Amino acid sequence: MANAAGVRQDKVRFIVGDLETTVGTFQFNPSSPSGSELRLPARAESRFIPTDAEKIDNSEALDGYAGAIASTRGAIGMGGTLVTELRANSVTNVFPTHVKQLLASGFEASAYSNPTLTLIPSTKALTNWPGETGGTRSPASMSLAECLIDNNTADEWTGIRGAVLATKITLGTNGLVLYTSEITGLVYNSLILDVSDTDLSGFGAEPSGQGKDPIVVKGATLVVKYYDDGSHSSGSTITPDRIRSMEIDLAPNIIRIEDPTADEGFAVSPVFYDGAIGATFEMADSADYDNSVTAGTIMAGMKSGRGFVSIEFTLTLDSSFSVDQTIKYTLPRIQYDAERANADGARAFTVTGQAVRPERGSSASMMTVTYVHGTA
């Protein structure tokens, strides 16, 4: 990096992150790193900033003089955006960084049978992270650090503790699989930015066994079914062409928790799944999707509000193992709106849906992520 006239390069950043062994307690010591901290496969859109930073107005204070009086700092939290790539990982890694991102987004690992881990939206409280051995897991909070390397002479870092995430999963055809997380977290040790570190080059490392290239949405296995009202147990498999621009918005409800005993006024936020999970995608407007499902069927199901689609989307992350490393996103019941549109001259449906439970009293999950870490 060649800085000139005090202008520094933004590209020379990296993000370190991991789940917290004690909820709300910062995991790292950047000034004295172990070198084994996880550097996340983050992208340049990632950036950490103070959020919910209140300034208390003192304009009503009476002291005999005109003019505004300086405000008083109230509570302050940390937030920002974390964007990461989906990558293959070591066959022995049950909880790679993309799984940990889901756990910090309020998902739980509801089942584990080597080599398969099942994740669903959780109603459980955040718990201390017990370690990397395969098993079930409750949601957990995350520690994050954004680091800037400045010739290893004036490096700096921004830390967040107690972070929970609101995550969108982008599965754009022929594009990268991206996890985009909005962060709600806490200030670490009353420190917004640490500029005292002279060399952070030894802070963190790429996860052992992580794939050299990000995963591209191609060669996937996609199963789409259409269900009429009252027939969710026997959907019709359809084969729409030109499915693209798929996005899953986990859309949890994350609220700030005011805490009068906290130095900066906030405690760790809970993650609630109160509403639906969002699902959007585009597909060709076809006269026949097979099994007697037509464009008219799709529109009738939207109009009635009682037509549903389900999606199973499976990607192979690494096929070099005796059991492939794969990830599958399952949305079993999507209630949708469909807009007929022009897509580069072709007729298309833009589908905006909500992944929901089938009925009152059903314990079925709105979404399941199945991660198979593979067998050597």
C-alpha positions as a printed NumPy array, in Angstrom:
array([[  0.   ,   0.   ,   0.   ],
       [  1.343,   3.405,  -0.965],
       [ -0.411,   6.141,   0.962],
       [  0.024,   9.691,  -0.234],
       [ -0.792,  12.96 ,   1.476],
       [ -2.483,  11.132,   4.341],
       [ -4.966,   9.313,   2.081],
       [ -5.293,   5.662,   3.09 ],
       [ -6.396,   2.666,   1.042],
       [ -9.765,   1.131,   1.954],
       [ -9.116,  -2.27 ,   0.341],
       [ -6.588,  -3.352,   2.966],
       [ -9.239,  -4.393,   5.479],
       [-10.237,  -7.782,   6.851],
       [-12.991,  -9.03 ,   9.191],
       [-12.45 , -11.381,  12.123],
       [-15.456, -13.011,  13.759],
       [-16.592, -15.916,  15.9  ],
       [-19.364, -16.975,  18.253],
       [-18.968, -15.955,  21.892],
       [-18.136, -18.476,  24.602],
       [-19.847, -16.044,  26.99 ],
       [-22.782, -14.108,  25.525],
       [-21.857, -10.44 ,  25.178],
       [-18.16 , -10.879,  26.03 ],
       [-15.651,  -9.891,  23.346],
       [-13.76 , -12.961,  22.125],
       [-10.552, -11.355,  20.943],
       [ -7.468,  -9.456,  22.004],
       [ -6.222,  -7.908,  18.76 ],
       [ -3.175,  -6.422,  20.496],
       [ -2.05 ,  -9.9  ,  21.523],
       [ -3.615, -12.302,  19.007],
       [ -3.285, -16.059,  18.908],
       [ -3.221, -16.006,  15.099],
       [ -5.954, -18.663,  14.973],
       [ -8.902, -16.266,  15.073],
       [-11.254, -16.729,  12.098],
       [-10.946, -14.279,   9.229],
       [-14.355, -14.333,   7.583],
       [-14.745, -14.567,   3.768],
       [-16.035, -10.994,   3.814],
       [-16.54 ,  -8.586,   0.934],
       [-15.885,  -4.864,   0.602],
       [-19.503,  -3.931,   1.37 ],
       [-18.79 ,  -4.952,   4.976],
       [-18.417,  -2.   ,   7.299],
       [-18.943,  -1.442,  11.049],
       [-20.297,   1.799,  12.532],
       [-21.834,   3.122,  15.745],
       [-25.636,   2.87 ,  15.647],
       [-28.568,   3.976,  17.793],
       [-26.244,   6.677,  19.071],
       [-28.425,   9.065,  21.042],
       [-27.574,  12.685,  21.714],
       [-29.683,  14.235,  24.451],
       [-30.766,  17.747,  23.531],
       [-29.954,  20.442,  26.077],
       [-31.699,  23.283,  24.222],
       [-34.26 ,  23.671,  27.031],
       [-31.63 ,  24.386,  29.662],
       [-32.011,  27.873,  31.18 ],
       [-28.861,  29.703,  32.188],
       [-29.577,  33.28 ,  31.176],
       [-27.908,  33.099,  27.776],
       [-29.159,  32.679,  24.233],
       [-28.039,  29.966,  21.848],
       [-27.884,  26.209,  21.839],
       [-25.963,  24.245,  24.442],
       [-23.898,  21.192,  23.547],
       [-25.832,  17.943,  23.672],
       [-25.067,  15.102,  26.073],
       [-24.179,  11.627,  24.846],
       [-26.862,   9.063,  25.632],
       [-26.8  ,   5.362,  24.799],
       [-24.72 ,   4.071,  21.911],
       [-24.574,   0.713,  20.158],
       [-22.623,  -0.814,  17.314],
       [-23.889,  -2.06 ,  13.976],
       [-23.21 ,  -2.004,  10.276],
       [-23.183,  -4.619,   7.55 ],
       [-21.36 ,  -7.918,   7.157],
       [-21.343,  -9.455,   3.648],
       [-19.705, -12.852,   3.216],
       [-19.219, -15.412,   0.456],
       [-20.29 , -19.028,   0.743],
       [-17.242, -21.283,   0.411],
       [-16.404, -24.949,   0.823],
       [-14.704, -25.933,   4.056],
       [-12.775, -28.759,   5.653],
       [-14.689, -32.034,   5.893],
       [-14.029, -32.009,   9.657],
       [-15.517, -28.524,  10.161],
       [-19.097, -28.987,  11.386],
       [-19.622, -25.27 ,  12.037],
       [-17.971, -23.251,   9.251],
       [-18.343, -19.484,   9.189],
       [-21.556, -19.496,   7.094],
       [-23.222, -21.806,   9.649],
       [-22.066, -19.567,  12.489],
       [-23.591, -16.608,  10.654],
       [-26.955, -18.405,  10.736],
       [-26.577, -19.257,  14.432],
       [-25.966, -15.566,  15.148],
       [-29.106, -14.866,  13.081],
       [-31.307, -16.714,  15.554],
       [-31.187, -20.16 ,  13.967],
       [-30.52 , -23.266,  16.028],
       [-28.819, -26.504,  15.042],
       [-31.813, -28.695,  15.83 ],
       [-30.209, -31.999,  14.834],
       [-26.819, -33.454,  14.009],
       [-26.063, -36.902,  12.632],
       [-22.583, -37.069,  11.142],
       [-22.17 , -35.627,   8.511],
       [-25.546, -33.804,   8.444],
       [-26.414, -30.652,  10.411],
       [-29.979, -29.29 ,  10.389],
       [-30.696, -25.621,  11.138],
       [-34.08 , -23.948,  11.698],
       [-35.364, -20.611,  13.068],
       [-35.301, -20.865,  16.848],
       [-37.351, -19.731,  19.821],
       [-34.465, -20.504,  22.188],
       [-32.455, -17.871,  24.021],
       [-28.899, -16.985,  23.055],
       [-26.46 , -19.27 ,  24.857],
       [-22.722, -19.493,  25.402],
       [-20.953, -21.167,  22.476],
       [-19.741, -24.569,  23.719],
       [-17.239, -25.347,  20.978],
       [-16.723, -26.968,  17.61 ],
       [-17.611, -30.616,  18.333],
       [-20.585, -31.735,  16.261],
       [-23.964, -31.604,  18.008],
       [-27.115, -29.575,  18.459],
       [-26.716, -25.884,  19.223],
       [-28.831, -22.972,  20.416],
       [-28.456, -19.511,  18.838],
       [-25.367, -17.583,  19.925],
       [-24.032, -14.039,  19.806],
       [-20.943, -13.081,  17.838],
       [-17.831, -10.98 ,  18.329],
       [-16.62 ,  -9.098,  15.248],
       [-13.619,  -6.937,  14.436],
       [-13.019,  -4.857,  11.303],
       [ -9.311,  -4.262,  10.858],
       [ -7.419,  -1.804,   8.665],
       [ -3.79 ,  -2.492,   7.824],
       [ -1.73 ,   0.687,   7.477],
       [  1.794,  -0.487,   6.605],
       [  1.747,  -2.375,   9.919],
       [  2.699,   0.893,  11.588],
       [ -0.662,   2.518,  12.341],
       [ -3.148,  -0.346,  12.053],
       [ -6.587,   0.089,  13.615],
       [ -9.656,  -1.972,  14.441],
       [-13.338,  -1.531,  15.23 ],
       [-14.858,  -4.14 ,  17.53 ],
       [-18.417,  -5.313,  18.172],
       [-19.467,  -7.65 ,  20.966],
       [-22.8  ,  -9.339,  21.577],
       [-23.659,  -9.085,  17.879],
       [-26.796, -10.652,  16.44 ],
       [-27.632, -10.606,  12.752],
       [-30.529, -10.085,  10.365],
       [-29.4  , -12.036,   7.305],
       [-30.387, -12.227,   3.633],
       [-29.17 , -15.099,   1.474],
       [-28.668, -14.213,  -2.184],
       [-28.799, -17.096,  -4.674],
       [-28.618, -15.268,  -7.992],
       [-28.238, -17.686, -10.901],
       [-24.652, -17.677, -12.234],
       [-23.651, -15.316,  -9.416],
       [-22.09 , -15.761,  -6.007],
       [-23.946, -17.052,  -2.969],
       [-23.818, -14.145,  -0.528],
       [-24.91 , -13.795,   3.088],
       [-25.689, -10.14 ,   3.846],
       [-26.167,  -9.468,   7.56 ],
       [-27.274,  -6.282,   9.274],
       [-25.6  ,  -6.166,  12.673],
       [-27.064,  -5.193,  16.035],
       [-24.318,  -5.243,  18.652],
       [-22.603,  -3.531,  21.547],
       [-19.6  ,  -1.276,  22.024],
       [-16.554,  -3.102,  23.349],
       [-14.938,  -1.555,  26.421],
       [-16.318,   1.935,  25.601],
       [-14.078,   1.883,  22.524],
       [-15.475,   2.939,  19.147],
       [-12.177,   2.708,  17.27 ],
       [ -8.783,   1.468,  18.468],
       [ -5.969,   3.303,  16.703],
       [ -3.212,   2.291,  19.11 ],
       [ -2.266,  -1.022,  17.47 ],
       [  0.899,  -0.824,  15.43 ],
       [  0.711,  -4.238,  13.717],
       [ -2.414,  -6.367,  13.245],
       [ -0.993,  -8.603,  10.532],
       [ -0.916, -11.558,  12.945],
       [ -4.531, -11.127,  14.033],
       [ -6.555, -14.016,  12.614],
       [ -6.1  , -16.416,   9.736],
       [ -8.142, -17.918,   6.912],
       [-10.068, -20.977,   8.187],
       [ -8.127, -24.186,   7.649],
       [ -9.459, -26.095,   4.657],
       [-11.575, -23.244,   3.332],
       [-12.141, -23.342,  -0.438],
       [-10.01 , -21.053,  -2.55 ],
       [-12.973, -19.892,  -4.649],
       [-16.456, -18.707,  -3.643],
       [-19.467, -20.837,  -4.593],
       [-21.323, -19.873,  -7.781],
       [-25.021, -20.641,  -8.272],
       [-24.792, -23.195, -11.07 ],
       [-25.032, -26.968, -11.231],
       [-27.62 , -26.799,  -8.446],
       [-30.474, -29.198,  -7.779],
       [-33.793, -27.349,  -7.666],
       [-37.178, -28.846,  -6.823],
       [-40.219, -26.563,  -7.087],
       [-43.754, -27.713,  -6.271],
       [-47.14 , -26.03 ,  -6.543],
       [-49.904, -26.679,  -4.015],
       [-53.588, -25.852,  -4.23 ],
       [-55.552, -24.977,  -1.108],
       [-55.905, -27.954,   1.202],
       [-53.535, -30.215,  -0.731],
       [-50.185, -29.394,   0.829],
       [-49.405, -33.075,   1.316],
       [-49.529, -33.756,  -2.426],
       [-48.019, -30.908,  -4.404],
       [-47.369, -30.941,  -8.139],
       [-43.728, -30.79 ,  -9.188],
       [-43.252, -28.039, -11.75 ],
       [-40.298, -27.215, -13.971],
       [-40.153, -23.455, -14.495],
       [-37.472, -22.124, -16.827],
       [-35.136, -19.227, -16.192],
       [-35.325, -19.154, -12.406],
       [-33.075, -16.345, -11.242],
       [-32.652, -13.479,  -8.751],
       [-33.523, -15.702,  -5.806],
       [-33.209, -14.161,  -2.352],
       [-34.186, -15.429,   1.09 ],
       [-34.691, -12.751,   3.733],
       [-34.682, -14.299,   7.207],
       [-36.236, -11.042,   8.497],
       [-36.029, -11.645,  12.239],
       [-37.278,  -9.089,  14.714],
       [-34.273,  -7.642,  16.587],
       [-34.858,  -4.989,  19.216],
       [-32.521,  -2.859,  21.279],
       [-32.606,  -3.715,  24.993],
       [-32.176,  -0.647,  27.17 ],
       [-30.107,  -1.407,  30.267],
       [-29.47 ,   1.225,  32.951],
       [-26.599,  -0.859,  34.366],
       [-24.697,  -1.062,  31.066],
       [-21.838,   1.369,  30.461],
       [-23.193,   2.348,  27.04 ],
       [-26.898,   1.899,  27.861],
       [-27.702,  -1.323,  25.954],
       [-27.654,  -5.075,  26.618],
       [-27.431,  -7.929,  24.092],
       [-30.458,  -7.998,  21.804],
       [-32.681, -11.055,  21.396],
       [-33.606, -12.456,  17.991],
       [-37.32 , -13.19 ,  17.485],
       [-38.95 , -14.921,  14.533],
       [-42.371, -13.307,  14.806],
       [-43.276, -13.052,  11.122],
       [-42.663, -14.777,   7.821],
       [-39.354, -15.383,   6.089],
       [-39.2  , -13.511,   2.779],
       [-38.556, -15.281,  -0.516],
       [-38.282, -13.603,  -3.914],
       [-37.355, -15.006,  -7.312],
       [-38.094, -14.66 , -10.999],
       [-39.205, -17.417, -13.366],
       [-40.388, -17.667, -16.952],
       [-44.1  , -17.11 , -17.653],
       [-44.91 , -20.44 , -19.31 ],
       [-48.108, -21.882, -20.767],
       [-47.301, -25.239, -19.127],
       [-45.126, -25.997, -16.097],
       [-45.977, -29.761, -16.244],
       [-48.487, -31.707, -14.167],
       [-51.378, -29.511, -15.411],
       [-49.958, -26.389, -13.747],
       [-50.159, -23.38 , -16.083],
       [-49.506, -19.66 , -15.867],
       [-53.215, -19.328, -15.164],
       [-52.855, -21.711, -12.205],
       [-50.048, -19.593, -10.773],
       [-52.152, -16.441, -11.091],
       [-55.255, -18.113,  -9.645],
       [-53.263, -19.318,  -6.648],
       [-52.014, -15.774,  -6.071],
       [-55.499, -14.272,  -6.435],
       [-57.068, -16.7  ,  -3.965],
       [-54.17 , -16.308,  -1.551],
       [-54.324, -20.065,  -1.027],
       [-51.933, -21.255,  -3.686],
       [-48.457, -22.106,  -2.427],
       [-45.072, -23.049,  -3.827],
       [-42.275, -24.943,  -2.12 ],
       [-38.583, -24.743,  -2.955],
       [-35.681, -27.072,  -2.264],
       [-32.397, -25.603,  -3.488],
       [-29.249, -27.731,  -3.123],
       [-25.68 , -26.689,  -3.932],
       [-22.632, -28.926,  -3.957],
       [-19.757, -27.144,  -2.236],
       [-17.106, -29.851,  -2.648],
       [-17.445, -33.1  ,  -4.588],
       [-13.945, -34.394,  -3.845],
       [-15.018, -36.24 ,  -0.673],
       [-16.501, -39.743,  -0.499],
       [-19.695, -38.008,   0.684],
       [-20.129, -34.629,  -1.036],
       [-20.221, -31.429,   0.959],
       [-23.598, -29.816,   0.217],
       [-26.022, -27.213,   1.501],
       [-29.785, -27.276,   0.97 ],
       [-32.245, -24.443,   1.564],
       [-35.827, -25.68 ,   2.021],
       [-38.874, -23.402,   2.077],
       [-41.818, -25.821,   2.284],
       [-44.736, -23.391,   2.092],
       [-44.426, -20.03 ,   0.334],
       [-47.537, -17.871,   0.078],
       [-46.921, -15.474,  -2.772],
       [-47.774, -12.562,  -5.01 ],
       [-46.855, -12.878,  -8.689],
       [-46.347,  -9.982, -11.071],
       [-46.192, -10.654, -14.8  ],
       [-43.389,  -8.594, -16.323],
       [-41.011,  -8.153, -19.243],
       [-37.567,  -9.615, -18.537],
       [-35.188,  -8.753, -21.393],
       [-38.006,  -9.306, -23.86 ],
       [-39.191, -12.577, -22.312],
       [-42.403, -13.024, -20.334],
       [-41.674, -13.585, -16.663],
       [-43.223, -13.876, -13.24 ],
       [-41.641, -11.904, -10.432],
       [-42.613, -13.858,  -7.325],
       [-42.618, -12.171,  -3.926],
       [-43.43 , -14.648,  -1.201],
       [-43.56 , -15.298,   2.503],
       [-42.402, -18.631,   3.882],
       [-44.989, -19.569,   6.5  ],
       [-46.172, -22.439,   8.714],
       [-49.089, -24.368,   7.182],
       [-51.689, -23.754,   9.895],
       [-52.396, -22.847,  13.499],
       [-50.926, -25.406,  15.871],
       [-48.362, -26.724,  13.391],
       [-44.792, -26.994,  14.641],
       [-43.421, -27.249,  11.089],
       [-40.521, -24.882,  10.441],
       [-40.851, -22.043,   7.924],
       [-37.381, -22.845,   6.634],
       [-34.719, -25.519,   7.022],
       [-31.043, -25.328,   6.107],
       [-29.372, -28.722,   5.785],
       [-25.576, -28.669,   5.775],
       [-23.704, -31.863,   4.952],
       [-20.042, -31.27 ,   5.767],
       [-19.063, -34.458,   3.931],
       [-17.048, -37.558,   4.707],
       [-13.408, -37.919,   3.706]])
